[in-house]
Short mmCIF file of N, CA, C and O in Angstrom, two decimals:
data_model
loop_
_atom_site.label_atom_id
_atom_site.label_comp_id
_atom_site.label_asym_id
_atom_site.label_seq_id
_atom_site.Cartn_x
_atom_site.Cartn_y
_atom_site.Cartn_z
N MET A 26 116.43 99.08 46.84
CA MET A 26 116.86 98.96 48.49
C MET A 26 116.02 98.30 49.58
O MET A 26 114.86 98.30 49.24
N ALA A 27 117.03 97.59 50.54
CA ALA A 27 116.43 96.43 51.01
C ALA A 27 115.46 97.68 52.87
O ALA A 27 116.15 98.58 53.18
N ASP A 28 114.56 97.30 53.01
CA ASP A 28 114.01 97.96 54.43
C ASP A 28 114.32 97.49 55.52
O ASP A 28 114.34 96.03 55.75
N THR A 29 114.99 98.19 56.25
CA THR A 29 115.83 97.62 57.43
C THR A 29 114.69 97.67 58.57
O THR A 29 115.42 97.44 59.36
N ALA A 30 113.28 98.01 58.03
CA ALA A 30 113.00 98.30 59.64
C ALA A 30 112.26 96.85 59.75
O ALA A 30 111.95 96.10 60.63
N SER A 31 112.12 95.49 58.77
CA SER A 31 111.26 94.34 59.09
C SER A 31 112.72 93.38 59.83
O SER A 31 112.61 92.18 60.00
N THR A 32 113.71 93.88 59.12
CA THR A 32 114.61 92.86 59.99
C THR A 32 115.10 93.11 61.43
O THR A 32 116.23 93.00 61.80
N ALA A 33 115.12 94.82 61.84
CA ALA A 33 115.28 95.15 63.31
C ALA A 33 114.69 93.92 64.71
O ALA A 33 113.14 93.10 64.69
N THR A 34 115.43 94.21 65.79
CA THR A 34 114.99 92.81 66.14
C THR A 34 114.23 93.79 67.20
O THR A 34 114.22 94.52 67.65
N PRO A 35 113.16 92.79 68.04
CA PRO A 35 112.37 93.70 69.04
C PRO A 35 112.75 93.79 70.30
O PRO A 35 113.79 92.71 70.63
N VAL A 36 112.14 95.11 70.85
CA VAL A 36 112.98 95.07 72.23
C VAL A 36 112.42 95.06 73.28
O VAL A 36 111.27 94.75 73.59
N ARG A 37 113.56 94.21 73.72
CA ARG A 37 112.83 93.10 75.09
C ARG A 37 113.16 94.16 76.53
O ARG A 37 113.88 95.13 77.15
N ARG A 38 111.90 94.14 76.93
CA ARG A 38 111.72 94.95 78.23
C ARG A 38 112.47 94.27 79.57
O ARG A 38 112.35 93.37 79.81
N ARG A 39 113.04 95.20 80.61
CA ARG A 39 113.78 94.61 81.43
C ARG A 39 112.38 94.02 82.45
O ARG A 39 111.87 95.42 82.62
N ILE A 40 112.89 93.44 83.56
CA ILE A 40 112.21 93.36 84.82
C ILE A 40 113.18 93.81 85.82
O ILE A 40 111.57 94.24 86.52
N LEU A 41 114.15 93.90 85.80
CA LEU A 41 114.71 94.76 86.98
C LEU A 41 115.01 96.19 86.91
O LEU A 41 114.51 96.11 85.76
N HIS A 42 114.61 96.40 88.05
CA HIS A 42 114.90 98.48 88.23
C HIS A 42 115.86 98.56 88.58
O HIS A 42 116.76 97.99 89.20
N ALA A 43 116.27 99.70 89.15
CA ALA A 43 117.48 99.84 89.73
C ALA A 43 117.07 100.49 91.32
O ALA A 43 118.04 99.94 92.32
N GLY A 44 115.76 99.73 92.03
CA GLY A 44 115.71 99.41 92.86
C GLY A 44 114.84 98.25 93.89
O GLY A 44 114.92 97.25 94.67
N SER A 45 115.70 97.16 92.01
CA SER A 45 115.57 95.73 92.77
C SER A 45 116.05 95.31 94.15
O SER A 45 115.60 94.35 94.57
N LEU A 46 117.06 95.33 93.88
CA LEU A 46 118.32 94.92 94.81
C LEU A 46 117.86 95.51 96.13
O LEU A 46 117.89 94.33 97.16
N GLY A 47 117.45 96.45 96.07
CA GLY A 47 116.91 97.27 97.78
C GLY A 47 115.88 96.68 98.42
O GLY A 47 115.59 96.28 99.82
N MET A 48 114.82 96.54 97.17
CA MET A 48 113.95 95.61 97.65
C MET A 48 113.71 94.69 97.94
O MET A 48 113.53 93.82 98.95
N ALA A 49 114.82 93.94 97.35
CA ALA A 49 114.52 92.31 97.83
C ALA A 49 115.34 92.06 98.86
O ALA A 49 115.20 91.17 99.83
N VAL A 50 116.33 93.18 99.02
CA VAL A 50 117.26 92.64 100.94
C VAL A 50 116.16 93.15 101.52
O VAL A 50 116.22 92.81 102.32
N GLY A 51 115.24 94.22 101.67
CA GLY A 51 114.67 94.75 102.22
C GLY A 51 113.66 93.92 102.43
O GLY A 51 113.04 93.67 103.96
N GLY A 52 112.53 93.55 101.86
CA GLY A 52 111.68 92.63 102.12
C GLY A 52 112.16 90.93 102.44
O GLY A 52 111.78 90.40 103.24
N LEU A 53 113.51 91.14 102.03
CA LEU A 53 113.91 89.66 103.23
C LEU A 53 114.17 89.38 104.40
O LEU A 53 114.18 88.96 104.92
N LEU A 54 114.79 90.88 104.79
CA LEU A 54 115.04 91.20 106.15
C LEU A 54 113.72 91.21 106.95
O LEU A 54 113.60 90.80 108.17
N VAL A 55 113.16 91.87 106.26
CA VAL A 55 111.60 91.54 106.56
C VAL A 55 111.16 90.45 107.40
O VAL A 55 110.54 90.14 108.07
N LEU A 56 111.35 89.84 106.24
CA LEU A 56 110.53 88.79 106.25
C LEU A 56 111.04 87.43 107.25
O LEU A 56 110.61 86.80 107.74
N VAL A 57 112.62 87.27 107.35
CA VAL A 57 113.15 86.40 108.07
C VAL A 57 112.68 86.86 109.47
O VAL A 57 112.85 86.16 110.43
N GLY A 58 113.27 88.19 109.67
CA GLY A 58 112.83 89.00 111.27
C GLY A 58 111.79 88.90 111.32
O GLY A 58 111.22 89.34 112.68
N SER A 59 110.63 88.72 110.58
CA SER A 59 109.08 88.27 110.90
C SER A 59 108.60 86.78 111.92
O SER A 59 108.05 87.21 112.87
N VAL A 60 109.47 86.46 111.66
CA VAL A 60 109.80 85.25 112.18
C VAL A 60 110.54 84.85 113.23
O VAL A 60 110.17 83.60 114.37
N LEU A 61 111.32 85.67 113.36
CA LEU A 61 112.74 85.28 114.55
C LEU A 61 111.69 86.34 116.23
O LEU A 61 110.84 86.51 115.80
N PRO A 62 112.83 85.70 117.16
CA PRO A 62 111.90 86.54 118.60
C PRO A 62 111.84 87.79 118.53
O PRO A 62 113.04 88.72 117.99
N TRP A 63 110.56 88.27 118.75
CA TRP A 63 110.59 89.89 118.86
C TRP A 63 111.08 90.77 120.27
O TRP A 63 110.91 91.29 120.44
N VAL A 64 110.19 89.61 121.54
CA VAL A 64 110.24 90.19 122.48
C VAL A 64 111.04 89.28 123.21
O VAL A 64 110.73 87.66 123.19
N ILE A 65 112.24 89.25 124.21
CA ILE A 65 113.45 88.48 125.28
C ILE A 65 112.60 88.64 126.17
O ILE A 65 113.39 89.51 126.79
N THR A 66 112.27 87.56 126.88
CA THR A 66 111.75 88.31 128.40
C THR A 66 112.84 87.22 129.21
O THR A 66 113.01 86.00 128.96
N PRO A 67 112.54 87.41 131.11
CA PRO A 67 113.30 86.11 131.49
C PRO A 67 113.07 85.25 131.41
O PRO A 67 113.68 83.67 131.63
N PHE A 68 111.37 84.66 131.18
CA PHE A 68 110.81 83.15 130.56
C PHE A 68 110.64 82.57 129.34
O PHE A 68 110.60 81.27 129.04
N GLY A 69 111.79 83.66 128.38
CA GLY A 69 111.80 83.19 127.00
C GLY A 69 111.32 84.16 126.36
O GLY A 69 111.53 85.32 126.79
N SER A 70 111.49 83.50 125.12
CA SER A 70 110.92 84.76 123.74
C SER A 70 109.68 84.82 123.37
O SER A 70 109.45 83.69 123.39
N ILE A 71 109.63 85.39 122.66
CA ILE A 71 108.09 85.65 122.47
C ILE A 71 108.53 85.82 120.56
O ILE A 71 109.08 86.35 120.42
N ASN A 72 108.05 84.53 119.63
CA ASN A 72 107.78 84.98 118.86
C ASN A 72 106.97 86.30 117.77
O ASN A 72 106.58 86.57 118.34
N GLY A 73 107.88 86.47 116.83
CA GLY A 73 107.32 87.58 115.98
C GLY A 73 105.90 87.24 115.85
O GLY A 73 104.52 88.00 115.45
N ALA A 74 105.75 86.20 115.57
CA ALA A 74 104.81 85.02 114.43
C ALA A 74 103.69 84.96 114.90
O ALA A 74 102.33 84.84 114.93
N ALA A 75 103.32 85.20 115.99
CA ALA A 75 102.92 85.47 117.25
C ALA A 75 101.96 86.59 117.39
O ALA A 75 100.51 86.71 118.39
N GLY A 76 101.73 87.90 116.94
CA GLY A 76 101.33 88.96 117.09
C GLY A 76 101.69 89.49 115.59
O GLY A 76 101.31 89.41 114.81
N PRO A 77 102.42 90.81 115.91
CA PRO A 77 102.72 91.57 115.39
C PRO A 77 103.12 91.50 113.23
O PRO A 77 103.61 91.82 112.77
N GLY A 78 103.95 90.12 114.09
CA GLY A 78 104.90 90.01 113.39
C GLY A 78 104.25 89.02 111.56
O GLY A 78 104.62 88.88 110.60
N LEU A 79 103.39 88.76 112.13
CA LEU A 79 102.15 88.51 110.52
C LEU A 79 101.82 89.50 109.62
O LEU A 79 101.29 88.83 108.16
N TRP A 80 101.39 90.70 110.53
CA TRP A 80 101.54 91.68 109.34
C TRP A 80 103.03 92.09 108.85
O TRP A 80 102.95 92.56 107.41
N THR A 81 104.05 92.28 109.38
CA THR A 81 105.21 92.31 108.75
C THR A 81 105.49 91.62 107.49
O THR A 81 106.20 91.72 106.46
N LEU A 82 105.26 90.22 108.05
CA LEU A 82 105.54 89.00 107.17
C LEU A 82 104.21 89.48 106.25
O LEU A 82 105.49 88.98 104.69
N SER A 83 102.88 89.81 106.10
CA SER A 83 102.65 89.90 104.62
C SER A 83 103.30 91.17 103.55
O SER A 83 102.92 90.82 102.72
N VAL A 84 103.55 92.31 104.74
CA VAL A 84 104.08 93.54 103.99
C VAL A 84 105.76 93.51 102.80
O VAL A 84 105.55 94.08 101.57
N ALA A 85 106.48 91.99 104.25
CA ALA A 85 107.19 91.42 103.71
C ALA A 85 107.24 90.85 101.68
O ALA A 85 108.15 90.97 101.05
N PHE A 86 106.24 90.20 101.68
CA PHE A 86 105.87 89.95 100.38
C PHE A 86 105.38 90.70 99.29
O PHE A 86 105.90 90.59 98.14
N LEU A 87 105.13 91.81 99.48
CA LEU A 87 105.15 93.01 98.59
C LEU A 87 105.93 93.62 98.40
O LEU A 87 106.21 94.14 97.21
N ALA A 88 107.16 93.98 99.28
CA ALA A 88 108.19 94.05 98.93
C ALA A 88 108.71 94.12 98.12
O ALA A 88 109.61 94.31 97.12
N ILE A 89 109.00 92.22 98.00
CA ILE A 89 109.61 91.14 97.48
C ILE A 89 109.04 90.94 95.52
O ILE A 89 109.35 91.19 94.80
N ALA A 90 107.76 91.15 96.15
CA ALA A 90 107.37 91.18 94.44
C ALA A 90 107.44 92.92 93.54
O ALA A 90 107.32 92.52 92.72
N GLY A 91 107.29 93.53 95.12
CA GLY A 91 107.22 94.55 94.00
C GLY A 91 109.01 95.16 93.24
O GLY A 91 109.72 95.81 92.51
N ALA A 92 110.07 94.03 93.97
CA ALA A 92 110.99 93.70 93.16
C ALA A 92 111.14 93.11 91.86
O ALA A 92 111.86 93.32 91.00
N LEU A 93 110.07 93.13 91.73
CA LEU A 93 110.21 91.92 90.30
C LEU A 93 109.42 92.81 89.00
O LEU A 93 109.23 92.42 88.09
N LEU A 94 108.59 93.93 89.81
CA LEU A 94 107.47 94.63 88.91
C LEU A 94 108.79 95.68 88.09
O LEU A 94 109.36 96.14 88.82
N PRO A 95 108.42 95.68 86.56
CA PRO A 95 109.23 96.49 86.00
C PRO A 95 108.90 98.05 86.10
O PRO A 95 109.43 98.80 85.35
N TYR A 96 108.02 98.59 86.46
CA TYR A 96 107.24 99.80 86.76
C TYR A 96 107.50 100.78 87.66
O TYR A 96 107.60 99.84 88.69
N ARG A 97 108.00 101.90 87.71
CA ARG A 97 108.35 102.71 88.16
C ARG A 97 107.82 102.87 89.68
O ARG A 97 108.23 102.76 90.68
N ARG A 98 106.57 103.20 89.19
CA ARG A 98 105.36 103.87 89.91
C ARG A 98 105.62 102.89 90.65
O ARG A 98 104.87 102.96 92.21
N VAL A 99 104.98 101.76 90.90
CA VAL A 99 104.34 100.58 91.25
C VAL A 99 105.98 99.80 92.57
O VAL A 99 105.42 99.68 93.19
N ALA A 100 107.15 100.06 91.83
CA ALA A 100 107.68 100.14 92.54
C ALA A 100 108.24 100.57 93.82
O ALA A 100 108.31 100.38 94.94
N ILE A 101 108.05 102.23 93.31
CA ILE A 101 108.06 102.96 94.47
C ILE A 101 106.87 102.65 95.65
O ILE A 101 107.17 102.80 96.63
N ALA A 102 105.64 102.40 95.28
CA ALA A 102 104.50 102.19 95.71
C ALA A 102 104.68 101.03 96.81
O ALA A 102 104.76 100.93 98.14
N HIS A 103 105.42 100.43 96.22
CA HIS A 103 105.63 98.58 96.87
C HIS A 103 106.81 98.47 97.51
O HIS A 103 107.47 97.36 98.70
N SER A 104 107.17 99.50 97.82
CA SER A 104 108.76 99.97 98.77
C SER A 104 108.57 100.82 100.05
O SER A 104 108.93 100.56 101.45
N LEU A 105 107.80 101.75 99.36
CA LEU A 105 107.09 102.76 100.81
C LEU A 105 106.24 102.43 101.67
O LEU A 105 106.80 102.78 102.62
N ILE A 106 105.03 101.83 100.90
CA ILE A 106 103.81 101.58 102.23
C ILE A 106 104.59 100.58 103.00
O ILE A 106 104.55 100.40 103.62
N PRO A 107 105.13 99.51 101.77
CA PRO A 107 105.94 98.15 102.99
C PRO A 107 106.62 98.81 104.29
O PRO A 107 106.60 98.31 105.28
N GLY A 108 107.68 99.48 104.06
CA GLY A 108 108.63 100.02 104.55
C GLY A 108 108.00 101.07 105.88
O GLY A 108 108.08 100.98 107.15
N THR A 109 107.09 102.00 105.54
CA THR A 109 106.91 102.93 106.32
C THR A 109 105.65 101.50 107.49
O THR A 109 105.59 102.35 108.72
N THR A 110 104.97 100.64 106.68
CA THR A 110 104.36 100.04 107.79
C THR A 110 105.13 99.29 108.88
O THR A 110 104.73 99.24 110.07
N VAL A 111 106.13 98.69 107.95
CA VAL A 111 106.90 97.63 109.27
C VAL A 111 107.59 99.04 110.04
O VAL A 111 107.69 98.19 111.47
N ALA A 112 108.14 100.12 109.69
CA ALA A 112 108.63 101.09 110.83
C ALA A 112 107.64 101.51 111.58
O ALA A 112 108.12 101.74 112.83
N LEU A 113 106.19 102.01 111.36
CA LEU A 113 105.25 102.05 112.28
C LEU A 113 105.32 100.78 113.07
O LEU A 113 104.62 101.10 114.63
N ILE A 114 104.46 99.88 112.78
CA ILE A 114 104.42 98.47 113.82
C ILE A 114 105.26 98.08 114.75
O ILE A 114 105.50 97.84 115.96
N VAL A 115 107.10 98.34 114.23
CA VAL A 115 108.10 98.21 115.28
C VAL A 115 108.21 99.52 116.21
O VAL A 115 108.09 99.22 117.46
N GLY A 116 107.50 100.14 115.39
CA GLY A 116 107.66 101.43 116.83
C GLY A 116 106.48 101.44 117.69
O GLY A 116 106.63 101.58 118.72
N TRP A 117 105.55 100.70 117.28
CA TRP A 117 104.01 100.92 117.99
C TRP A 117 104.61 99.40 119.44
O TRP A 117 104.60 99.67 120.96
N GLN A 118 105.86 98.91 118.95
CA GLN A 118 105.98 97.05 119.38
C GLN A 118 106.95 97.50 120.93
O GLN A 118 107.18 97.27 121.51
N ALA A 119 107.83 98.91 120.01
CA ALA A 119 109.11 99.53 121.39
C ALA A 119 108.42 100.27 122.24
O ALA A 119 108.69 100.48 123.36
N ALA A 120 107.28 100.94 121.96
CA ALA A 120 106.71 101.79 122.97
C ALA A 120 106.01 100.69 123.61
O ALA A 120 105.89 100.93 124.99
N ARG A 121 105.43 99.61 122.85
CA ARG A 121 104.85 98.83 124.46
C ARG A 121 105.82 97.95 125.16
O ARG A 121 105.27 98.14 126.22
N ILE A 122 106.88 97.65 125.08
CA ILE A 122 107.85 97.27 125.59
C ILE A 122 108.81 98.06 126.47
O ILE A 122 108.71 98.25 127.90
N ILE A 123 108.96 99.67 125.77
CA ILE A 123 108.85 100.50 126.80
C ILE A 123 107.72 101.01 128.25
O ILE A 123 108.61 100.99 129.69
N SER A 124 106.52 100.74 127.51
CA SER A 124 105.65 101.18 128.76
C SER A 124 105.32 100.29 129.29
O SER A 124 105.33 100.40 130.37
N LEU A 125 105.61 98.38 129.04
CA LEU A 125 105.42 97.72 130.06
C LEU A 125 106.58 97.53 131.33
O LEU A 125 106.24 97.36 132.26
N SER A 126 107.80 98.24 130.72
CA SER A 126 108.80 98.15 131.77
C SER A 126 108.86 99.49 132.79
O SER A 126 109.03 99.12 133.68
N ALA A 127 108.19 100.06 132.09
CA ALA A 127 107.52 101.57 133.07
C ALA A 127 107.03 101.26 134.14
O ALA A 127 107.06 101.79 135.10
N ASN A 128 105.49 100.60 133.61
CA ASN A 128 104.33 100.57 134.78
C ASN A 128 104.79 99.24 135.90
O ASN A 128 104.08 99.69 136.83
N THR A 129 105.90 98.16 134.89
CA THR A 129 106.18 97.19 136.11
C THR A 129 107.24 97.31 136.94
O THR A 129 107.57 96.83 137.95
N GLY A 130 108.09 98.44 136.40
CA GLY A 130 109.25 98.80 137.28
C GLY A 130 110.49 97.56 137.04
O GLY A 130 111.24 97.43 137.85
N ALA A 131 110.18 96.78 135.93
CA ALA A 131 111.17 96.02 135.31
C ALA A 131 112.07 96.10 134.22
O ALA A 131 112.00 95.66 132.87
N TRP A 132 112.60 97.38 134.69
CA TRP A 132 114.05 97.70 133.18
C TRP A 132 114.72 96.33 133.22
O TRP A 132 115.43 96.25 134.21
N GLY A 133 114.74 96.28 131.98
CA GLY A 133 115.81 95.59 131.75
C GLY A 133 115.19 94.35 131.16
O GLY A 133 115.79 93.10 130.95
N GLN A 134 114.00 94.15 131.94
CA GLN A 134 113.83 92.56 131.41
C GLN A 134 113.28 91.98 130.46
O GLN A 134 113.43 91.20 129.98
N LEU A 135 112.27 93.23 129.69
CA LEU A 135 111.68 93.03 128.11
C LEU A 135 112.76 93.88 127.62
O LEU A 135 112.76 95.03 127.98
N MET A 136 113.13 93.04 126.21
CA MET A 136 114.16 93.52 125.22
C MET A 136 113.89 93.13 124.16
O MET A 136 113.08 92.02 124.17
N PRO A 137 114.29 94.16 123.10
CA PRO A 137 113.75 93.45 121.83
C PRO A 137 114.47 92.42 121.45
O PRO A 137 115.52 92.48 121.29
N GLY A 138 114.60 91.65 120.75
CA GLY A 138 114.63 90.37 120.26
C GLY A 138 115.60 90.68 118.81
O GLY A 138 115.07 91.84 118.10
N ILE A 139 116.05 89.99 118.16
CA ILE A 139 116.70 90.16 117.08
C ILE A 139 115.95 90.23 115.50
O ILE A 139 116.05 91.12 114.65
N GLY A 140 114.59 89.01 115.83
CA GLY A 140 113.80 89.49 114.69
C GLY A 140 113.29 91.24 114.42
O GLY A 140 112.97 91.97 113.49
N MET A 141 113.03 91.96 115.52
CA MET A 141 112.32 93.17 115.56
C MET A 141 113.74 93.81 115.41
O MET A 141 113.08 95.19 114.13
N VAL A 142 115.00 93.58 115.44
CA VAL A 142 116.06 94.57 114.93
C VAL A 142 116.49 94.32 113.40
O VAL A 142 116.43 95.23 112.98
N MET A 143 116.07 92.68 113.27
CA MET A 143 115.95 92.59 111.98
C MET A 143 114.99 93.70 111.31
O MET A 143 114.74 93.95 109.89
N ALA A 144 113.55 93.49 111.35
CA ALA A 144 112.41 93.87 110.49
C ALA A 144 112.72 95.61 110.83
O ALA A 144 112.41 96.32 109.73
N THR A 145 113.38 96.21 111.63
CA THR A 145 113.98 97.50 111.71
C THR A 145 114.70 97.58 110.46
O THR A 145 114.10 99.05 109.83
N GLY A 146 115.66 97.42 110.41
CA GLY A 146 116.86 97.40 109.32
C GLY A 146 115.94 96.86 108.19
O GLY A 146 116.44 97.86 106.95
N GLY A 147 114.84 96.62 107.86
CA GLY A 147 114.94 96.24 106.59
C GLY A 147 113.27 97.30 106.18
O GLY A 147 113.31 97.62 105.07
N ALA A 148 113.43 97.84 107.24
CA ALA A 148 111.77 99.00 107.16
C ALA A 148 113.01 100.40 106.28
O ALA A 148 112.56 100.43 105.05
N VAL A 149 114.79 100.17 107.23
CA VAL A 149 114.73 101.62 106.93
C VAL A 149 115.68 101.18 105.16
O VAL A 149 115.45 102.61 104.63
N VAL A 150 116.01 99.98 104.85
CA VAL A 150 116.45 99.71 103.50
C VAL A 150 115.32 100.14 102.73
O VAL A 150 115.49 100.25 101.32
N LEU A 151 113.90 99.00 103.06
CA LEU A 151 112.88 99.83 101.84
C LEU A 151 112.18 101.38 101.26
O LEU A 151 112.28 101.92 100.66
N ILE A 152 112.35 101.69 102.66
CA ILE A 152 112.14 103.28 103.33
C ILE A 152 113.14 104.13 102.19
O ILE A 152 112.73 105.19 101.20
N ARG A 153 114.76 103.44 102.36
CA ARG A 153 115.51 104.26 101.69
C ARG A 153 115.52 103.76 99.99
O ARG A 153 115.49 105.00 99.25
N THR A 154 115.58 102.85 99.56
CA THR A 154 115.12 102.33 98.11
C THR A 154 114.17 102.93 97.46
O THR A 154 114.23 103.83 96.69
N GLY A 155 113.42 103.47 98.17
CA GLY A 155 111.26 103.88 97.50
C GLY A 155 112.49 105.24 97.56
O GLY A 155 111.88 106.33 96.69
N MET A 156 113.02 106.40 98.67
CA MET A 156 113.31 107.78 98.43
C MET A 156 113.95 107.94 97.34
O MET A 156 114.24 108.93 96.77
N ARG A 157 115.10 106.75 96.92
CA ARG A 157 116.25 106.36 96.01
C ARG A 157 115.59 107.34 94.79
O ARG A 157 115.70 107.21 92.99
N LEU A 158 114.08 105.84 94.78
CA LEU A 158 113.37 105.70 93.20
C LEU A 158 112.82 106.49 93.06
O LEU A 158 112.43 107.13 91.53
N LEU A 159 112.45 107.51 94.27
CA LEU A 159 111.77 109.09 94.05
C LEU A 159 112.47 109.74 93.25
O LEU A 159 112.19 110.86 92.57
N ALA A 160 114.05 109.60 93.33
CA ALA A 160 114.94 110.90 93.13
C ALA A 160 115.05 110.83 91.67
O ALA A 160 115.57 111.71 90.98
N LEU A 161 115.43 109.93 91.25
CA LEU A 161 115.44 109.39 90.29
C LEU A 161 114.86 109.56 88.94
O LEU A 161 113.68 109.53 89.04
N ARG A 162 114.74 110.34 88.01
CA ARG A 162 114.08 110.76 86.96
C ARG A 162 114.28 110.40 85.49
O ARG A 162 115.70 109.73 84.88
#
């Protein structure tokens, strides 16, 4: 009788997981939004890379790296930590825009730019993906 255990093919571990697509899309949204204009003024726009965009840029790479790791717990951390960090930074910047507009009486002069909007969208995608990964068992 032949031994079938010796002819079995080795099991290949998958690199991508259930949240890989969401983490890659969210990370890329934050990555691109970090270098685009965050604040639009009458005198021009202020790039995200001139300030808070550097922080969001660095955590965007964490999210993209988490999309390529096959471990579920690590992927959850690489989704929720960058997502909440970007959400807090964008919220802080939005509060700063509102505060400056209220203090100077120049409502409508400072507006959020497309980079800030894209970073917010990326944060939403990352947080949603992390919550979905938490719900999977």
